[in-house]
PDB file of C-alpha atoms and ligand atoms in Angstrom:
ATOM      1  CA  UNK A   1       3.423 -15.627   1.819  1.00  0.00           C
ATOM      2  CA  UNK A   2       2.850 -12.057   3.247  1.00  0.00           C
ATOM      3  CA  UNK A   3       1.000  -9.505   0.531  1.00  0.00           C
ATOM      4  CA  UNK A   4       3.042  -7.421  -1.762  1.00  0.00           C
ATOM      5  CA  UNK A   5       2.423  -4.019  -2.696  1.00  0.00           C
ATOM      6  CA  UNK A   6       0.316  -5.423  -5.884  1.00  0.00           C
ATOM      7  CA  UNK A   7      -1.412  -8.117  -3.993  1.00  0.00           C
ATOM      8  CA  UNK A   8      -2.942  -4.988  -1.653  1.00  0.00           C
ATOM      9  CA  UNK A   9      -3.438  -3.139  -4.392  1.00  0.00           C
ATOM     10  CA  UNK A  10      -5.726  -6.087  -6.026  1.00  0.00           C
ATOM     11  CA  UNK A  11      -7.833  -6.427  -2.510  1.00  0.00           C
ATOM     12  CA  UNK A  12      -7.882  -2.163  -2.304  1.00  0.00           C
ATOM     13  CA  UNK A  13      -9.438  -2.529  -5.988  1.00  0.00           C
ATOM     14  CA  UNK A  14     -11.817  -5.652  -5.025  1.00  0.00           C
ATOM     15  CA  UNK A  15     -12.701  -3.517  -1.802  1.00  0.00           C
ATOM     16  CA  UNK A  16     -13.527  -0.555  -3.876  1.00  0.00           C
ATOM     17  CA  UNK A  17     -15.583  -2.589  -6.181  1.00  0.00           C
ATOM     18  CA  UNK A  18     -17.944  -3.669  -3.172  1.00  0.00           C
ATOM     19  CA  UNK A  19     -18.536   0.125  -1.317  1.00  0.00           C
ATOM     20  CA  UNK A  20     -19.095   1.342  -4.685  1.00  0.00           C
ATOM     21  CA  UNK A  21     -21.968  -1.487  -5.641  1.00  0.00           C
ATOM     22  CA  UNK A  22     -22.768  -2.953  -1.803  1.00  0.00           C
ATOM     23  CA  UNK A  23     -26.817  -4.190  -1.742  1.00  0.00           C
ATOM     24  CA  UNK A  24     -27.807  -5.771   1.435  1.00  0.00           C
ATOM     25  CA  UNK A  25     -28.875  -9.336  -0.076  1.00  0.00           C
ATOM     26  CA  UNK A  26     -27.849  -8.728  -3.498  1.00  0.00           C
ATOM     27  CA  UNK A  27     -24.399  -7.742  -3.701  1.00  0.00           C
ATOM     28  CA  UNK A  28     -21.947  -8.546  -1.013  1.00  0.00           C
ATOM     29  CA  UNK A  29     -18.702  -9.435  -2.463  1.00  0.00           C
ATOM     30  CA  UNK A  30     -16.077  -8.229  -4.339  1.00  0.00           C
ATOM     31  CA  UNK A  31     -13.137  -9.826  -6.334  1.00  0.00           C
ATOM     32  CA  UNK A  32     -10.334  -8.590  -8.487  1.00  0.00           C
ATOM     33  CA  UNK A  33      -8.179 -10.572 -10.945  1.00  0.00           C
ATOM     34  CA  UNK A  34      -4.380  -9.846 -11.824  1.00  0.00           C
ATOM     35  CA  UNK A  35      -4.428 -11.520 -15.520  1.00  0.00           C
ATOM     36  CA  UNK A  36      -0.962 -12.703 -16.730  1.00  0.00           C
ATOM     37  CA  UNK A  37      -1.028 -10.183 -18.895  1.00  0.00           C
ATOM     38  CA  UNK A  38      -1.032  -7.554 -16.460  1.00  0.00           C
ATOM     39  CA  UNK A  39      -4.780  -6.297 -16.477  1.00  0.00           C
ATOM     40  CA  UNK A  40      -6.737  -5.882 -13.192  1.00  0.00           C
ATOM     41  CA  UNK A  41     -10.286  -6.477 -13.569  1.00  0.00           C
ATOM     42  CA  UNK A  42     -12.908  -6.493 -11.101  1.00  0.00           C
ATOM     43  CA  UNK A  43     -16.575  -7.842 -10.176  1.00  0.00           C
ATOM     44  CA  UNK A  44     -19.404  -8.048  -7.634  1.00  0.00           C
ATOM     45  CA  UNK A  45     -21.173 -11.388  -7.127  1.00  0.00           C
ATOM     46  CA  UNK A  46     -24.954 -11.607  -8.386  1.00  0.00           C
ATOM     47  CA  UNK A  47     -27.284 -13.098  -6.115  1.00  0.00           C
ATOM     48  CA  UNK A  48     -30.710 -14.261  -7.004  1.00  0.00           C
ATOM     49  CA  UNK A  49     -33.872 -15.034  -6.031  1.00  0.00           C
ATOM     50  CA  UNK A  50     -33.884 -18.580  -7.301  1.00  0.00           C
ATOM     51  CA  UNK A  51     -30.368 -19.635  -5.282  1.00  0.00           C
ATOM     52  CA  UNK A  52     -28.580 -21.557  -8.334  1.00  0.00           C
ATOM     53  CA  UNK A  53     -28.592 -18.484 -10.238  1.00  0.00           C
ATOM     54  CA  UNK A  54     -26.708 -16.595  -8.523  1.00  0.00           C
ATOM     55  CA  UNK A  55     -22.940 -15.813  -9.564  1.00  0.00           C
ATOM     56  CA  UNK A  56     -20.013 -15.523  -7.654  1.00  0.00           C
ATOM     57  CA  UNK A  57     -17.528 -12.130  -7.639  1.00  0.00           C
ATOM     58  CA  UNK A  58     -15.098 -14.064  -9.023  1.00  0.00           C
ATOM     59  CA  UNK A  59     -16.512 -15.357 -11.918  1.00  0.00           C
ATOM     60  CA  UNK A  60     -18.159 -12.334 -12.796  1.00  0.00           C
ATOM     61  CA  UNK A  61     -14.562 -10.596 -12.393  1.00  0.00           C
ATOM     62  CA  UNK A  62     -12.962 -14.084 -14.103  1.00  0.00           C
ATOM     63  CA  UNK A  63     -15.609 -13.532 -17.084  1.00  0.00           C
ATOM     64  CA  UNK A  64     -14.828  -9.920 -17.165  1.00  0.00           C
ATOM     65  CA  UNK A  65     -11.079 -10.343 -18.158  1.00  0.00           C
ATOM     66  CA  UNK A  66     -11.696 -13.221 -20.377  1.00  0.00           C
ATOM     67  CA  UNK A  67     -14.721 -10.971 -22.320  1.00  0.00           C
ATOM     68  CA  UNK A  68     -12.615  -7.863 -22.254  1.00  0.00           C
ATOM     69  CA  UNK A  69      -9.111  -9.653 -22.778  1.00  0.00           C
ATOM     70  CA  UNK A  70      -9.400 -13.398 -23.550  1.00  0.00           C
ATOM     71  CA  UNK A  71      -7.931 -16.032 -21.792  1.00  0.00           C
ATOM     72  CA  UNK A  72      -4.979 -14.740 -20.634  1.00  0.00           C
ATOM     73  CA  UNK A  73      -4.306 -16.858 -17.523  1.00  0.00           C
ATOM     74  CA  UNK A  74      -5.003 -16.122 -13.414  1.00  0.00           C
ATOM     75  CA  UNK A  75      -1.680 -14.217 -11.948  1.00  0.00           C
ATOM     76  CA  UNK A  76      -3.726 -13.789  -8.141  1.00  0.00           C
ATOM     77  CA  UNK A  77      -7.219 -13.467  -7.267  1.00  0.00           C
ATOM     78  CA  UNK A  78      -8.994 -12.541  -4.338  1.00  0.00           C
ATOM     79  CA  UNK A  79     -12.589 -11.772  -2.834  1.00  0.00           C
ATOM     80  CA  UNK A  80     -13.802  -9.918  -0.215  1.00  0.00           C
ATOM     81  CA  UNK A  81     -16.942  -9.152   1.624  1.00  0.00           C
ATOM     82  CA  UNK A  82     -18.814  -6.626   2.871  1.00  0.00           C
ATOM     83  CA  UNK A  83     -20.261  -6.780   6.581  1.00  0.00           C
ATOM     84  CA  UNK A  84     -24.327  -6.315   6.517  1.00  0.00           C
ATOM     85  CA  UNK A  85     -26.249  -3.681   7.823  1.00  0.00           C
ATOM     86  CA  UNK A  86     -24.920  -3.251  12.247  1.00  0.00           C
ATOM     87  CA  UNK A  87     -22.468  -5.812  11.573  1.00  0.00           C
ATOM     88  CA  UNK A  88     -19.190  -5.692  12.991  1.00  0.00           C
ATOM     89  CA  UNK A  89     -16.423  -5.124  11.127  1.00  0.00           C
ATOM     90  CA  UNK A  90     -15.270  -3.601   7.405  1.00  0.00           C
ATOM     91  CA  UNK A  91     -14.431  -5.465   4.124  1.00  0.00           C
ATOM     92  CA  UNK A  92     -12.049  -8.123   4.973  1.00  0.00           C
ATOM     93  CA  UNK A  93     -10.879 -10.947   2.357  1.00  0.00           C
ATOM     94  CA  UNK A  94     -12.542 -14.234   3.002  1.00  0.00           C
ATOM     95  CA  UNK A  95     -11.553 -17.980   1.095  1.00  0.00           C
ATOM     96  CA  UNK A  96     -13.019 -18.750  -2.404  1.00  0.00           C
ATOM     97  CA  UNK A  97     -15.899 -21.306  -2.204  1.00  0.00           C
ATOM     98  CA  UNK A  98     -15.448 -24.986  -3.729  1.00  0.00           C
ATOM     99  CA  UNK A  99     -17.165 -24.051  -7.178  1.00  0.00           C
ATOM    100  CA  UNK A 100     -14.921 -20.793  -7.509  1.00  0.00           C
ATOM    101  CA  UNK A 101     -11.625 -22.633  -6.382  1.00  0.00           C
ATOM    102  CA  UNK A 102     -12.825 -25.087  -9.059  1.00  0.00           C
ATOM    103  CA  UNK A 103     -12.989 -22.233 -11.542  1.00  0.00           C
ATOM    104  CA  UNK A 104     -10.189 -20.652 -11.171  1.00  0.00           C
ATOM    105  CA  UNK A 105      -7.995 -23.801 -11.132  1.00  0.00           C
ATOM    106  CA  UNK A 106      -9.945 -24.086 -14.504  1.00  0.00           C
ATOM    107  CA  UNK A 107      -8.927 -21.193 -15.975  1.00  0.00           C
ATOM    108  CA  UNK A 108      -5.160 -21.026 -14.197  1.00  0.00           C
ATOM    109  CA  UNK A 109      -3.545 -24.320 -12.097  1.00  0.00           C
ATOM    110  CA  UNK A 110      -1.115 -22.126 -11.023  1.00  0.00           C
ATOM    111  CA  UNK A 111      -3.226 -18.840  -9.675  1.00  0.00           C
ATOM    112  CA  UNK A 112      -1.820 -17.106  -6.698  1.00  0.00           C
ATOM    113  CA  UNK A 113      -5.289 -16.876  -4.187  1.00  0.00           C
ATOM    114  CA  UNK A 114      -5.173 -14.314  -2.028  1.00  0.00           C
ATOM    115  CA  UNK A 115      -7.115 -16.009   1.940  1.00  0.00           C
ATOM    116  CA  UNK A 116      -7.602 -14.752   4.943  1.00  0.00           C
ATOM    117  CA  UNK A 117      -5.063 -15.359   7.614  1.00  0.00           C
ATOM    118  CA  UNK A 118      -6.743 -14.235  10.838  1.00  0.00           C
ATOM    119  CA  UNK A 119      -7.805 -11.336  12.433  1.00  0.00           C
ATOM    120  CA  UNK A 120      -8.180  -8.995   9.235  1.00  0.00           C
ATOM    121  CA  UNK A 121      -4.545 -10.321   8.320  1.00  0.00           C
ATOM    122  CA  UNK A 122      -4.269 -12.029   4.351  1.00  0.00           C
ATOM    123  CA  UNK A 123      -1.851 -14.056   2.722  1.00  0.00           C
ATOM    124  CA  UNK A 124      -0.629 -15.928  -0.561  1.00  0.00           C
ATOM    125  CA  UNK A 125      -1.558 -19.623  -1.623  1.00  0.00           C
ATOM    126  CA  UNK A 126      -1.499 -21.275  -4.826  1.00  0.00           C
ATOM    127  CA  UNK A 127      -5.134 -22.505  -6.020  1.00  0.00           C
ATOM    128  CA  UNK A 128      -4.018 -26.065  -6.215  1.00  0.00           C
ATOM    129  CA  UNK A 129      -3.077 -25.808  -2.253  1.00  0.00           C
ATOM    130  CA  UNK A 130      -6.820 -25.025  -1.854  1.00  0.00           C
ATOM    131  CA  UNK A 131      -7.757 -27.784  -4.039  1.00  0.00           C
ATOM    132  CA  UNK A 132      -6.238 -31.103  -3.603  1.00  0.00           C
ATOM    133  CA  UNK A 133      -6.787 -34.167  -5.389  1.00  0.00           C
ATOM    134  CA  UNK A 134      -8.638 -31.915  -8.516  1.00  0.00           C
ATOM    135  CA  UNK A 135     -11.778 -33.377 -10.207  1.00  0.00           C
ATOM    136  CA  UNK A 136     -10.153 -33.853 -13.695  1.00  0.00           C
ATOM    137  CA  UNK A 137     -11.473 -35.183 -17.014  1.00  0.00           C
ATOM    138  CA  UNK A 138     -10.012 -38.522 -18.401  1.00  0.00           C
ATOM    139  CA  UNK A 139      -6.632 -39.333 -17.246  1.00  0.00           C
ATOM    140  CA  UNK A 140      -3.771 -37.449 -16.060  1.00  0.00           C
TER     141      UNK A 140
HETATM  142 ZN1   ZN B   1     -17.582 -18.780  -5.265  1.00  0.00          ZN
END
Protein backbone atom coordinates (compact mmCIF):
# COMPACT_ATOMS: atom_id res chain seq x y z
CA UNK A 1 0.00 0.00 0.00
CA UNK A 2 1.48 3.34 -1.34
CA UNK A 3 1.89 6.23 1.63
CA UNK A 4 -0.87 8.62 2.30
CA UNK A 5 -0.56 12.11 3.02
CA UNK A 6 -0.46 11.14 6.98
CA UNK A 7 1.78 8.21 6.56
CA UNK A 8 4.51 10.98 4.98
CA UNK A 9 3.69 13.18 7.36
CA UNK A 10 4.62 10.47 10.26
CA UNK A 11 8.18 9.64 8.38
CA UNK A 12 8.64 13.84 7.74
CA UNK A 13 8.09 13.97 11.71
CA UNK A 14 10.39 10.74 12.46
CA UNK A 15 12.94 12.41 9.92
CA UNK A 16 12.82 15.62 11.77
CA UNK A 17 13.28 13.91 15.02
CA UNK A 18 16.75 12.41 13.78
CA UNK A 19 18.47 15.91 12.07
CA UNK A 20 17.34 17.58 15.08
CA UNK A 21 19.12 14.89 17.69
CA UNK A 22 21.64 12.91 14.99
CA UNK A 23 25.06 11.65 17.15
CA UNK A 24 27.40 9.65 15.13
CA UNK A 25 27.29 6.32 17.37
CA UNK A 26 24.72 7.39 19.69
CA UNK A 27 21.73 8.42 17.99
CA UNK A 28 20.92 7.27 14.54
CA UNK A 29 17.33 6.60 14.23
CA UNK A 30 14.21 8.07 14.35
CA UNK A 31 10.56 6.77 14.73
CA UNK A 32 7.15 8.31 14.99
CA UNK A 33 3.91 6.69 16.22
CA UNK A 34 0.25 7.55 14.95
CA UNK A 35 -1.70 6.40 18.31
CA UNK A 36 -5.37 5.41 17.71
CA UNK A 37 -6.22 8.20 19.30
CA UNK A 38 -4.80 10.47 16.93
CA UNK A 39 -1.49 11.70 18.71
CA UNK A 40 1.88 11.65 16.86
CA UNK A 41 4.70 11.10 19.06
CA UNK A 42 8.20 10.73 18.29
CA UNK A 43 11.72 9.25 19.53
CA UNK A 44 15.42 8.68 18.83
CA UNK A 45 16.95 5.29 19.69
CA UNK A 46 19.55 5.23 22.71
CA UNK A 47 22.59 3.43 22.14
CA UNK A 48 25.00 2.38 24.78
CA UNK A 49 28.16 1.46 25.65
CA UNK A 50 27.26 -1.88 27.15
CA UNK A 51 25.18 -3.18 23.75
CA UNK A 52 21.96 -4.66 25.66
CA UNK A 53 21.23 -1.35 26.94
CA UNK A 54 20.62 0.29 24.30
CA UNK A 55 16.91 1.23 23.18
CA UNK A 56 15.38 1.27 20.02
CA UNK A 57 13.50 4.65 18.35
CA UNK A 58 10.57 2.93 18.51
CA UNK A 59 10.23 2.04 21.85
CA UNK A 60 11.43 5.15 23.09
CA UNK A 61 8.67 6.83 20.71
CA UNK A 62 6.17 3.62 21.75
CA UNK A 63 6.98 4.56 25.58
CA UNK A 64 6.54 8.15 24.84
CA UNK A 65 2.78 7.89 23.82
CA UNK A 66 1.98 5.34 26.36
CA UNK A 67 3.77 7.82 29.30
CA UNK A 68 2.22 10.90 27.81
CA UNK A 69 -1.19 9.21 26.67
CA UNK A 70 -1.61 5.61 27.91
CA UNK A 71 -2.18 2.77 25.96
CA UNK A 72 -4.04 3.90 23.32
CA UNK A 73 -3.21 1.38 20.57
CA UNK A 74 -0.48 1.55 17.34
CA UNK A 75 -2.46 3.25 14.18
CA UNK A 76 1.26 3.14 11.93
CA UNK A 77 4.73 3.33 12.93
CA UNK A 78 7.80 3.83 11.23
CA UNK A 79 11.71 4.37 11.69
CA UNK A 80 14.21 5.84 9.87
CA UNK A 81 17.90 6.33 9.81
CA UNK A 82 20.32 8.65 9.41
CA UNK A 83 23.43 7.99 7.01
CA UNK A 84 26.93 8.43 9.08
CA UNK A 85 29.44 10.85 8.65
CA UNK A 86 30.56 10.68 4.15
CA UNK A 87 27.92 8.25 3.77
CA UNK A 88 25.83 8.19 0.87
CA UNK A 89 22.55 9.03 0.99
CA UNK A 90 19.79 11.05 3.39
CA UNK A 91 17.27 9.66 5.98
CA UNK A 92 15.46 6.92 4.34
CA UNK A 93 12.92 4.49 6.30
CA UNK A 94 14.43 1.13 6.98
CA UNK A 95 12.34 -2.31 8.53
CA UNK A 96 11.78 -2.60 12.35
CA UNK A 97 14.16 -5.18 13.94
CA UNK A 98 12.73 -8.61 15.43
CA UNK A 99 12.54 -7.22 19.14
CA UNK A 100 10.68 -3.94 17.90
CA UNK A 101 8.28 -5.90 15.47
CA UNK A 102 7.78 -7.97 18.65
CA UNK A 103 6.88 -4.80 20.52
CA UNK A 104 4.78 -3.27 18.59
CA UNK A 105 2.67 -6.39 17.80
CA UNK A 106 2.63 -6.22 21.71
CA UNK A 107 1.23 -3.15 22.11
CA UNK A 108 -1.10 -3.20 18.65
CA UNK A 109 -1.68 -6.75 16.42
CA UNK A 110 -3.06 -4.71 14.01
CA UNK A 111 -0.32 -1.65 13.56
CA UNK A 112 0.10 -0.33 10.10
CA UNK A 113 4.37 -0.46 9.71
CA UNK A 114 5.55 1.78 7.51
CA UNK A 115 9.10 -0.45 5.32
CA UNK A 116 11.12 0.38 2.86
CA UNK A 117 10.24 -0.57 -0.64
CA UNK A 118 13.40 0.09 -2.66
CA UNK A 119 15.33 2.74 -3.81
CA UNK A 120 14.22 5.49 -1.16
CA UNK A 121 10.53 4.32 -2.09
CA UNK A 122 8.16 3.18 1.35
CA UNK A 123 5.11 1.40 1.74
CA UNK A 124 2.26 0.01 4.13
CA UNK A 125 2.25 -3.51 5.93
CA UNK A 126 0.46 -4.71 8.82
CA UNK A 127 2.89 -5.79 11.84
CA UNK A 128 1.57 -9.28 11.84
CA UNK A 129 2.78 -9.56 7.96
CA UNK A 130 6.26 -8.86 9.44
CA UNK A 131 5.75 -11.30 12.09
CA UNK A 132 4.42 -14.64 11.33
CA UNK A 133 3.76 -17.43 13.48
CA UNK A 134 3.95 -14.79 16.83
CA UNK A 135 5.68 -16.02 20.05
CA UNK A 136 2.49 -16.01 22.24
CA UNK A 137 1.85 -16.88 25.90
CA UNK A 138 -0.35 -19.99 26.72
CA UNK A 139 -2.74 -20.93 24.10
CA UNK A 140 -4.46 -19.21 21.42
ZN1 LIG B 1 14.26 -2.27 17.12
Amino acid sequence: MALSAKDQELVDAATAAIKSRYRNDWQEVGAAVRTRSGRLVTGVNLDAYVGRGAVCAEAVAIGRALTEDGDQGIETIVAVRHPKPGEAGDVAVVSPCGACRELIHDYDAKARVIVPAGAGAAEVTQIGDLLPNKYRRGMT
